[in-house]
Amino acid sequence: MPRVLLLLTLLAVPAVAADWPQWRGPARDGHIPELEPRGHWPGALQAAWKVGVGIGYASPVVVGDQVFVFSREGEEEVVQSLDLASGRRLWRASYPAPYTMNPAASSHGMGPKSTPVVAEGRIFTLGISGILSCFDAKSGRLVWRKEFRGQFREASPLYGVAMSPVVERRLLVAHVGGSGDGALTAFDAASGAVRWAWKGDGPAYASPVIAEISGVRQIVTLSESNLVGLAAETGELLWRLPFTTPYAQNAVTPVIGGDTVIYSGLDHSLRAIRVVRRGAALKAEPLWENADVMAYMSTPVLVGGRLYGLSHRRKGQFFSVDAATGVTQWLSPGRVGENAAVLAGAGMLFLLTSDAELIVAAQGGRAFEAVKRYDLGTSPTWAHPVILGHGVLVKDADSLMFLRY
């Protein structure tokens, strides 16, 4: 195993882990809880453990002392539970999931790409071909499964499923189906029964988020051709804004602050709208647009009125934008790489590029300031890391490693 450089050292922090149960963390917003500010970012430590877990870009998730990993081994999709302290496997479940990649996406692998979500003692997964499953989190026992072949023209989008499901109270919300024919659907989390379905558009590669905007709790997501807000309880379409990108690749999860929704896409400026009530209806009204920044696959994070992320311009360029006005505050040098996971905590930014470089950078300021850069090896790191109070989990092409502080 190559030498692994440490993300950070928390010399005085007790070994307490906050749960990281879904895509982009506890609040689904890229914020790292229970991480205290540090004045020193030291050098290398060896990984506490590293285990082979199969291929794919699904991010690991953590609840209590369990790590859950969703991956592929041969012609099967695999869900595993590992012990956080040791990496020892607690259980493994698998099912047949043969899949043929679109040649245009062959370099991204056969998935899965969708991050699981854990809630109420269950783990929910959505495979690259559209197989939706619910497992008991303690035992790995299959609780229910849904397959959508025959219900839609295609059971998954052109480049495979990448949308990560979300749990809203007792509902599991996932956008199922394929190009031009799909449904953003709420399933009963316990039984899998459909509670509502919006069939207004096919799925994109972005993931839905939940927020209360203008007094209404709603599901906000990029679909194949739109940015939409739906009533969380009923699935009623509240507002819609047409939005398309080349090759139908809407992939950036919307970022929400108050009544403002920020979004972007391939070759499209970073944009913000304000969702406001006009009479009995909600309307999406343009707020600002920033042509300096174009986010393709990387979802930004909103901290203290600033939006931080990765633009695909100049072959990858980190940015800071004022979320209220859209004014660019700084841009990093280019050639960062194809993609990066962007997280924030302890007054810092944590930026993991798909080339396995982890950058600890300062928030704020008038220029990009990389405090430390860490080489995590040579295997691609497309999955988001999980940064806990006592260590960090990193999923590369086919393994998972835990770095203990």
Tab-separated table of C-alpha atoms in Angstrom:
chain	number	residue	atom	x	y	z
A	1	MET	CA	0.000	0.000	0.000
A	2	PRO	CA	1.467	3.385	-0.949
A	3	ARG	CA	2.120	5.910	1.745
A	4	VAL	CA	-0.989	7.895	2.572
A	5	LEU	CA	-0.832	11.483	3.676
A	6	LEU	CA	-3.171	12.647	6.395
A	7	LEU	CA	-6.039	15.036	5.901
A	8	LEU	CA	-5.663	16.687	9.282
A	9	THR	CA	-4.690	16.064	12.886
A	10	LEU	CA	-7.132	16.725	15.681
A	11	LEU	CA	-4.810	16.298	18.653
A	12	ALA	CA	-7.306	17.175	21.354
A	13	VAL	CA	-10.516	15.901	19.812
A	14	PRO	CA	-12.231	12.945	21.484
A	15	ALA	CA	-12.976	9.914	19.348
A	16	VAL	CA	-16.642	10.724	18.712
A	17	ALA	CA	-18.123	10.280	15.254
A	18	ALA	CA	-21.074	12.233	13.902
A	19	ASP	CA	-23.327	10.253	11.584
A	20	TRP	CA	-22.878	10.833	7.852
A	21	PRO	CA	-25.961	8.969	6.622
A	22	GLN	CA	-26.425	10.262	3.072
A	23	TRP	CA	-25.109	12.161	0.054
A	24	ARG	CA	-23.140	15.256	1.160
A	25	GLY	CA	-23.618	14.676	4.877
A	26	PRO	CA	-26.220	14.893	7.641
A	27	ALA	CA	-27.990	17.947	6.210
A	28	ARG	CA	-27.221	17.041	2.571
A	29	ASP	CA	-25.404	20.366	2.180
A	30	GLY	CA	-21.685	19.523	2.307
A	31	HIS	CA	-21.232	20.768	5.890
A	32	ILE	CA	-19.081	18.707	8.267
A	33	PRO	CA	-20.504	18.647	11.799
A	34	GLU	CA	-18.539	18.396	15.057
A	35	LEU	CA	-15.237	19.446	13.537
A	36	GLU	CA	-13.396	22.095	15.515
A	37	PRO	CA	-11.087	24.747	14.009
A	38	ARG	CA	-7.370	23.880	13.999
A	39	GLY	CA	-4.364	26.119	13.699
A	40	HIS	CA	-1.993	23.464	12.410
A	41	TRP	CA	-2.253	21.047	9.487
A	42	PRO	CA	0.511	18.445	9.864
A	43	GLY	CA	2.052	15.774	7.646
A	44	ALA	CA	1.467	12.100	7.019
A	45	LEU	CA	-0.110	9.243	8.925
A	46	GLN	CA	-0.672	5.689	7.750
A	47	ALA	CA	-4.192	4.549	7.088
A	48	ALA	CA	-5.728	2.744	10.042
A	49	TRP	CA	-7.146	0.225	7.544
A	50	LYS	CA	-7.713	-0.258	3.838
A	51	VAL	CA	-9.966	-2.917	2.335
A	52	GLY	CA	-11.101	-3.852	-1.148
A	53	VAL	CA	-14.815	-3.192	-1.542
A	54	GLY	CA	-15.474	-3.266	-5.294
A	55	ILE	CA	-15.668	-0.595	-7.971
A	56	GLY	CA	-17.945	2.421	-8.226
A	57	TYR	CA	-18.278	6.067	-7.229
A	58	ALA	CA	-20.971	5.802	-4.567
A	59	SER	CA	-19.813	7.619	-1.436
A	60	PRO	CA	-19.576	5.655	1.810
A	61	VAL	CA	-22.021	6.543	4.568
A	62	VAL	CA	-21.708	6.150	8.335
A	63	VAL	CA	-24.225	5.614	11.119
A	64	GLY	CA	-22.928	4.863	14.599
A	65	ASP	CA	-20.092	2.359	14.355
A	66	GLN	CA	-21.143	1.064	10.917
A	67	VAL	CA	-19.791	2.095	7.518
A	68	PHE	CA	-21.975	1.237	4.540
A	69	VAL	CA	-20.496	0.833	1.043
A	70	PHE	CA	-22.373	0.327	-2.231
A	71	SER	CA	-20.281	-1.045	-5.110
A	72	ARG	CA	-19.959	-3.528	-7.957
A	73	GLU	CA	-18.172	-6.869	-8.035
A	74	GLY	CA	-18.360	-8.446	-11.483
A	75	GLU	CA	-21.993	-8.687	-12.573
A	76	GLU	CA	-23.391	-7.987	-9.119
A	77	GLU	CA	-24.114	-4.850	-7.131
A	78	VAL	CA	-22.993	-5.245	-3.546
A	79	VAL	CA	-23.982	-3.566	-0.286
A	80	GLN	CA	-21.621	-4.055	2.658
A	81	SER	CA	-21.489	-3.001	6.266
A	82	LEU	CA	-18.043	-2.575	7.822
A	83	ASP	CA	-16.926	-1.905	11.351
A	84	LEU	CA	-15.719	1.693	11.487
A	85	ALA	CA	-12.889	0.985	13.921
A	86	SER	CA	-11.348	-2.001	12.123
A	87	GLY	CA	-12.736	-2.248	8.580
A	88	ARG	CA	-13.984	-5.766	9.376
A	89	ARG	CA	-16.978	-6.794	7.307
A	90	LEU	CA	-20.173	-7.134	9.355
A	91	TRP	CA	-22.446	-8.255	6.528
A	92	ARG	CA	-22.640	-8.387	2.744
A	93	ALA	CA	-25.652	-8.494	0.431
A	94	SER	CA	-25.631	-8.701	-3.367
A	95	TYR	CA	-27.910	-9.171	-6.361
A	96	PRO	CA	-27.424	-9.664	-10.126
A	97	ALA	CA	-27.065	-6.342	-11.939
A	98	PRO	CA	-25.573	-6.824	-15.416
A	99	TYR	CA	-25.050	-3.508	-17.145
A	100	THR	CA	-23.695	-2.285	-20.475
A	101	MET	CA	-22.118	1.149	-20.389
A	102	ASN	CA	-22.853	3.798	-22.967
A	103	PRO	CA	-19.536	4.075	-24.865
A	104	ALA	CA	-19.437	7.843	-24.211
A	105	ALA	CA	-19.277	7.141	-20.462
A	106	SER	CA	-17.070	4.041	-20.509
A	107	SER	CA	-14.208	5.834	-18.767
A	108	HIS	CA	-16.463	6.430	-15.750
A	109	GLY	CA	-17.009	2.735	-15.149
A	110	MET	CA	-20.034	0.542	-14.517
A	111	GLY	CA	-20.976	2.139	-11.227
A	112	PRO	CA	-22.829	2.307	-9.026
A	113	LYS	CA	-22.688	6.083	-8.743
A	114	SER	CA	-25.650	6.745	-6.465
A	115	THR	CA	-24.880	7.194	-2.751
A	116	PRO	CA	-27.082	5.188	-0.342
A	117	VAL	CA	-29.145	6.780	2.408
A	118	VAL	CA	-29.635	5.311	5.896
A	119	ALA	CA	-32.701	6.115	7.998
A	120	GLU	CA	-34.807	4.401	10.671
A	121	GLY	CA	-32.632	1.291	10.705
A	122	ARG	CA	-32.753	0.769	6.943
A	123	ILE	CA	-30.317	1.414	4.089
A	124	PHE	CA	-31.685	2.337	0.662
A	125	THR	CA	-29.688	1.935	-2.563
A	126	LEU	CA	-30.333	2.815	-6.205
A	127	GLY	CA	-28.196	0.867	-8.673
A	128	ILE	CA	-26.760	2.113	-11.947
A	129	SER	CA	-29.453	0.272	-13.941
A	130	GLY	CA	-32.273	1.563	-11.731
A	131	ILE	CA	-32.737	-1.226	-9.169
A	132	LEU	CA	-34.062	0.332	-5.952
A	133	SER	CA	-33.528	-1.691	-2.770
A	134	CYS	CA	-34.151	-1.454	0.954
A	135	PHE	CA	-32.057	-3.493	3.408
A	136	ASP	CA	-32.096	-3.881	7.162
A	137	ALA	CA	-29.072	-1.909	8.333
A	138	LYS	CA	-28.112	-4.308	11.122
A	139	SER	CA	-28.358	-7.602	9.264
A	140	GLY	CA	-28.318	-6.847	5.536
A	141	ARG	CA	-31.658	-8.617	5.087
A	142	LEU	CA	-33.565	-7.451	2.019
A	143	VAL	CA	-36.749	-5.639	3.092
A	144	TRP	CA	-38.099	-4.693	-0.343
A	145	ARG	CA	-36.947	-4.109	-3.923
A	146	LYS	CA	-38.303	-2.261	-6.957
A	147	GLU	CA	-37.296	-2.714	-10.592
A	148	PHE	CA	-38.664	-0.457	-13.333
A	149	ARG	CA	-38.079	-2.310	-16.596
A	150	GLY	CA	-41.376	-2.306	-18.465
A	151	GLN	CA	-42.752	0.611	-16.451
A	152	PHE	CA	-40.710	3.177	-18.408
A	153	ARG	CA	-39.084	3.106	-21.836
A	154	GLU	CA	-35.733	2.822	-20.065
A	155	ALA	CA	-35.051	1.964	-16.431
A	156	SER	CA	-32.089	4.354	-16.162
A	157	PRO	CA	-30.718	7.499	-17.834
A	158	LEU	CA	-28.373	7.353	-20.824
A	159	TYR	CA	-25.177	7.316	-18.719
A	160	GLY	CA	-26.550	5.278	-15.823
A	161	VAL	CA	-28.164	6.285	-12.539
A	162	ALA	CA	-26.203	8.852	-10.508
A	163	MET	CA	-29.019	10.446	-8.490
A	164	SER	CA	-28.835	9.738	-4.752
A	165	PRO	CA	-32.203	9.097	-3.025
A	166	VAL	CA	-33.328	11.121	-0.022
A	167	VAL	CA	-35.552	10.253	2.929
A	168	GLU	CA	-38.272	12.767	3.758
A	169	ARG	CA	-39.926	11.787	7.012
A	170	ARG	CA	-41.409	8.350	6.197
A	171	LEU	CA	-40.928	8.653	2.440
A	172	LEU	CA	-38.012	7.583	0.267
A	173	VAL	CA	-37.788	9.943	-2.709
A	174	ALA	CA	-36.012	8.838	-5.892
A	175	HIS	CA	-36.227	9.870	-9.538
A	176	VAL	CA	-36.715	6.621	-11.449
A	177	GLY	CA	-36.994	5.804	-15.130
A	178	GLY	CA	-34.929	7.056	-18.035
A	179	SER	CA	-34.534	9.732	-20.668
A	180	GLY	CA	-37.832	11.431	-21.505
A	181	ASP	CA	-39.866	8.988	-19.440
A	182	GLY	CA	-39.516	8.897	-15.668
A	183	ALA	CA	-41.102	9.833	-12.375
A	184	LEU	CA	-39.845	11.595	-9.291
A	185	THR	CA	-41.436	9.182	-6.857
A	186	ALA	CA	-42.057	8.978	-3.120
A	187	PHE	CA	-42.088	5.415	-1.804
A	188	ASP	CA	-43.229	4.370	1.649
A	189	ALA	CA	-39.877	3.758	3.338
A	190	ALA	CA	-41.150	0.743	5.269
A	191	SER	CA	-43.000	-1.096	2.499
A	192	GLY	CA	-41.907	0.363	-0.837
A	193	ALA	CA	-45.484	1.301	-1.752
A	194	VAL	CA	-45.777	4.362	-4.009
A	195	ARG	CA	-47.251	7.354	-2.177
A	196	TRP	CA	-46.943	9.892	-4.992
A	197	ALA	CA	-45.246	10.264	-8.366
A	198	TRP	CA	-44.547	13.295	-10.557
A	199	LYS	CA	-44.190	12.199	-14.184
A	200	GLY	CA	-43.384	15.592	-15.683
A	201	ASP	CA	-39.816	14.795	-16.734
A	202	GLY	CA	-37.149	12.115	-16.815
A	203	PRO	CA	-34.339	11.893	-14.264
A	204	ALA	CA	-31.067	13.762	-14.492
A	205	TYR	CA	-27.825	12.962	-12.636
A	206	ALA	CA	-28.352	15.535	-9.878
A	207	SER	CA	-29.792	14.614	-6.481
A	208	PRO	CA	-32.908	16.089	-4.833
A	209	VAL	CA	-32.715	18.232	-1.717
A	210	ILE	CA	-35.418	19.120	0.798
A	211	ALA	CA	-36.066	22.633	2.057
A	212	GLU	CA	-38.804	24.877	3.346
A	213	ILE	CA	-39.077	27.764	0.901
A	214	SER	CA	-41.720	30.490	1.099
A	215	GLY	CA	-43.422	28.544	3.873
A	216	VAL	CA	-43.752	25.301	1.883
A	217	ARG	CA	-41.705	22.141	2.484
A	218	GLN	CA	-40.564	20.974	-0.914
A	219	ILE	CA	-38.334	18.675	-2.951
A	220	VAL	CA	-36.005	20.670	-5.215
A	221	THR	CA	-34.059	18.991	-7.986
A	222	LEU	CA	-32.708	19.236	-11.496
A	223	SER	CA	-34.608	16.828	-13.713
A	224	GLU	CA	-33.583	16.021	-17.269
A	225	SER	CA	-34.780	19.359	-18.670
A	226	ASN	CA	-35.952	21.453	-15.724
A	227	LEU	CA	-35.261	22.839	-12.296
A	228	VAL	CA	-38.344	21.998	-10.228
A	229	GLY	CA	-39.868	22.316	-6.789
A	230	LEU	CA	-42.492	19.789	-5.654
A	231	ALA	CA	-44.568	19.668	-2.480
A	232	ALA	CA	-42.815	17.142	-0.247
A	233	GLU	CA	-46.030	15.679	1.118
A	234	THR	CA	-48.029	15.295	-2.083
A	235	GLY	CA	-45.664	15.611	-5.061
A	236	GLU	CA	-47.617	18.560	-6.465
A	237	LEU	CA	-45.548	20.649	-8.880
A	238	LEU	CA	-45.080	24.033	-7.206
A	239	TRP	CA	-42.788	25.706	-9.731
A	240	ARG	CA	-40.686	24.851	-12.755
A	241	LEU	CA	-37.869	26.534	-14.656
A	242	PRO	CA	-36.650	25.025	-17.960
A	243	PHE	CA	-32.931	24.150	-17.871
A	244	THR	CA	-31.008	21.938	-20.271
A	245	THR	CA	-27.329	21.209	-20.791
A	246	PRO	CA	-25.466	19.626	-23.719
A	247	TYR	CA	-26.111	15.879	-23.970
A	248	ALA	CA	-28.791	16.156	-21.233
A	249	GLN	CA	-26.227	16.111	-18.423
A	250	ASN	CA	-27.865	18.068	-15.601
A	251	ALA	CA	-25.655	16.828	-12.761
A	252	VAL	CA	-25.244	19.518	-10.093
A	253	THR	CA	-27.341	19.193	-6.935
A	254	PRO	CA	-29.125	22.530	-6.280
A	255	VAL	CA	-27.855	24.613	-3.356
A	256	ILE	CA	-30.468	26.363	-1.230
A	257	GLY	CA	-30.141	29.300	1.134
A	258	GLY	CA	-33.415	30.719	2.441
A	259	ASP	CA	-35.647	31.323	-0.571
A	260	THR	CA	-32.687	31.318	-2.992
A	261	VAL	CA	-31.867	28.312	-5.194
A	262	ILE	CA	-28.450	28.223	-6.906
A	263	TYR	CA	-27.758	25.909	-9.839
A	264	SER	CA	-25.501	25.425	-12.855
A	265	GLY	CA	-24.521	22.918	-15.520
A	266	LEU	CA	-22.177	22.060	-18.349
A	267	ASP	CA	-21.416	25.201	-20.395
A	268	HIS	CA	-24.007	27.186	-18.409
A	269	SER	CA	-23.327	30.083	-16.073
A	270	LEU	CA	-23.825	29.767	-12.347
A	271	ARG	CA	-27.327	31.095	-11.667
A	272	ALA	CA	-29.615	31.908	-8.779
A	273	ILE	CA	-33.369	32.257	-8.560
A	274	ARG	CA	-35.645	33.370	-5.755
A	275	VAL	CA	-38.774	31.337	-5.099
A	276	VAL	CA	-41.498	33.762	-4.043
A	277	ARG	CA	-45.226	33.651	-3.466
A	278	ARG	CA	-47.312	35.551	-5.999
A	279	GLY	CA	-50.940	35.264	-4.976
A	280	ALA	CA	-51.747	31.581	-4.454
A	281	ALA	CA	-48.786	30.332	-6.493
A	282	LEU	CA	-45.020	30.055	-6.056
A	283	LYS	CA	-42.859	31.574	-8.779
A	284	ALA	CA	-39.168	31.121	-9.619
A	285	GLU	CA	-37.757	34.566	-10.411
A	286	PRO	CA	-34.218	35.212	-11.707
A	287	LEU	CA	-31.875	36.731	-9.124
A	288	TRP	CA	-28.391	36.755	-10.678
A	289	GLU	CA	-26.116	35.035	-13.184
A	290	ASN	CA	-22.326	34.666	-13.139
A	291	ALA	CA	-20.606	33.764	-16.411
A	292	ASP	CA	-17.189	33.413	-14.701
A	293	VAL	CA	-18.292	30.110	-13.186
A	294	MET	CA	-19.777	26.983	-14.746
A	295	ALA	CA	-20.276	23.901	-12.570
A	296	TYR	CA	-20.505	20.610	-14.471
A	297	MET	CA	-20.558	17.680	-12.005
A	298	SER	CA	-19.291	19.184	-8.747
A	299	THR	CA	-21.875	20.536	-6.297
A	300	PRO	CA	-20.882	23.742	-4.424
A	301	VAL	CA	-21.216	24.409	-0.701
A	302	LEU	CA	-22.763	27.525	0.864
A	303	VAL	CA	-21.036	28.905	3.971
A	304	GLY	CA	-21.569	32.293	5.598
A	305	GLY	CA	-23.045	33.916	2.515
A	306	ARG	CA	-20.320	32.596	0.210
A	307	LEU	CA	-20.650	29.828	-2.332
A	308	TYR	CA	-17.533	27.684	-2.855
A	309	GLY	CA	-17.135	25.133	-5.606
A	310	LEU	CA	-15.376	23.877	-8.711
A	311	SER	CA	-15.985	25.416	-12.125
A	312	HIS	CA	-15.164	23.340	-15.197
A	313	ARG	CA	-13.659	26.384	-16.890
A	314	ARG	CA	-9.857	26.429	-17.400
A	315	LYS	CA	-9.800	22.636	-16.920
A	316	GLY	CA	-11.028	22.962	-13.349
A	317	GLN	CA	-10.952	26.088	-11.194
A	318	PHE	CA	-12.100	26.588	-7.609
A	319	PHE	CA	-14.261	29.633	-6.959
A	320	SER	CA	-15.819	31.798	-4.273
A	321	VAL	CA	-18.981	33.730	-5.168
A	322	ASP	CA	-21.137	36.057	-3.087
A	323	ALA	CA	-24.399	34.121	-2.778
A	324	ALA	CA	-26.537	37.254	-2.467
A	325	THR	CA	-25.218	39.106	-5.516
A	326	GLY	CA	-23.429	36.518	-7.645
A	327	VAL	CA	-20.224	38.582	-7.645
A	328	THR	CA	-17.026	36.546	-8.007
A	329	GLN	CA	-14.745	36.965	-4.986
A	330	TRP	CA	-11.892	34.778	-6.190
A	331	LEU	CA	-10.919	32.135	-8.695
A	332	SER	CA	-8.086	29.657	-8.185
A	333	PRO	CA	-5.504	28.842	-10.835
A	334	GLY	CA	-6.797	26.400	-13.433
A	335	ARG	CA	-6.074	22.743	-14.215
A	336	VAL	CA	-7.437	21.491	-10.904
A	337	GLY	CA	-8.907	18.439	-12.608
A	338	GLU	CA	-12.103	16.947	-13.968
A	339	ASN	CA	-14.070	16.883	-10.723
A	340	ALA	CA	-13.832	17.599	-6.997
A	341	ALA	CA	-15.881	16.920	-3.879
A	342	VAL	CA	-16.368	20.195	-1.986
A	343	LEU	CA	-17.027	20.109	1.774
A	344	ALA	CA	-16.792	22.716	4.522
A	345	GLY	CA	-16.123	22.561	8.257
A	346	ALA	CA	-13.913	23.896	11.031
A	347	GLY	CA	-13.611	27.184	9.154
A	348	MET	CA	-11.918	25.438	6.209
A	349	LEU	CA	-12.743	23.954	2.829
A	350	PHE	CA	-11.952	20.293	2.116
A	351	LEU	CA	-11.508	19.683	-1.604
A	352	LEU	CA	-10.927	16.135	-2.856
A	353	THR	CA	-10.159	16.035	-6.561
A	354	SER	CA	-10.847	13.032	-8.749
A	355	ASP	CA	-7.037	12.728	-9.104
A	356	ALA	CA	-6.737	11.813	-5.387
A	357	GLU	CA	-5.446	15.145	-4.161
A	358	LEU	CA	-6.993	16.432	-0.957
A	359	ILE	CA	-6.688	20.184	-0.452
A	360	VAL	CA	-7.367	21.957	2.817
A	361	ALA	CA	-8.111	25.581	1.908
A	362	ALA	CA	-9.084	28.724	3.769
A	363	GLN	CA	-12.606	30.073	3.620
A	364	GLY	CA	-13.139	33.751	2.858
A	365	GLY	CA	-10.357	36.046	1.740
A	366	ARG	CA	-9.718	37.754	-1.561
A	367	ALA	CA	-7.814	34.883	-3.171
A	368	PHE	CA	-7.748	31.094	-3.103
A	369	GLU	CA	-5.470	29.940	-0.289
A	370	ALA	CA	-4.473	26.279	-0.122
A	371	VAL	CA	-3.277	25.629	3.428
A	372	LYS	CA	-2.222	22.011	2.810
A	373	ARG	CA	-2.208	19.577	-0.088
A	374	TYR	CA	-2.245	15.827	0.531
A	375	ASP	CA	-1.541	13.065	-1.966
A	376	LEU	CA	-3.888	10.145	-1.280
A	377	GLY	CA	-2.388	7.777	-3.844
A	378	THR	CA	-2.824	7.069	-7.538
A	379	SER	CA	-6.322	5.552	-7.682
A	380	PRO	CA	-9.139	7.914	-8.795
A	381	THR	CA	-11.284	9.380	-6.012
A	382	TRP	CA	-14.646	10.356	-7.471
A	383	ALA	CA	-16.643	9.538	-4.345
A	384	HIS	CA	-17.058	12.157	-1.620
A	385	PRO	CA	-14.914	11.562	1.460
A	386	VAL	CA	-16.531	11.224	4.874
A	387	ILE	CA	-14.835	13.428	7.461
A	388	LEU	CA	-15.608	12.408	11.027
A	389	GLY	CA	-14.504	13.653	14.417
A	390	HIS	CA	-11.800	10.992	14.666
A	391	GLY	CA	-10.887	10.112	11.090
A	392	VAL	CA	-11.653	10.330	7.391
A	393	LEU	CA	-12.983	7.712	4.983
A	394	VAL	CA	-11.860	7.833	1.352
A	395	LYS	CA	-13.249	5.593	-1.403
A	396	ASP	CA	-11.009	5.199	-4.441
A	397	ALA	CA	-11.652	3.124	-7.568
A	398	ASP	CA	-12.035	-0.202	-5.754
A	399	SER	CA	-11.117	0.175	-2.081
A	400	LEU	CA	-12.040	2.071	1.063
A	401	MET	CA	-9.494	3.450	3.529
A	402	PHE	CA	-9.838	5.010	6.927
A	403	LEU	CA	-7.281	7.574	8.110
A	404	ARG	CA	-7.266	7.976	11.870
A	405	TYR	CA	-6.126	11.284	13.314
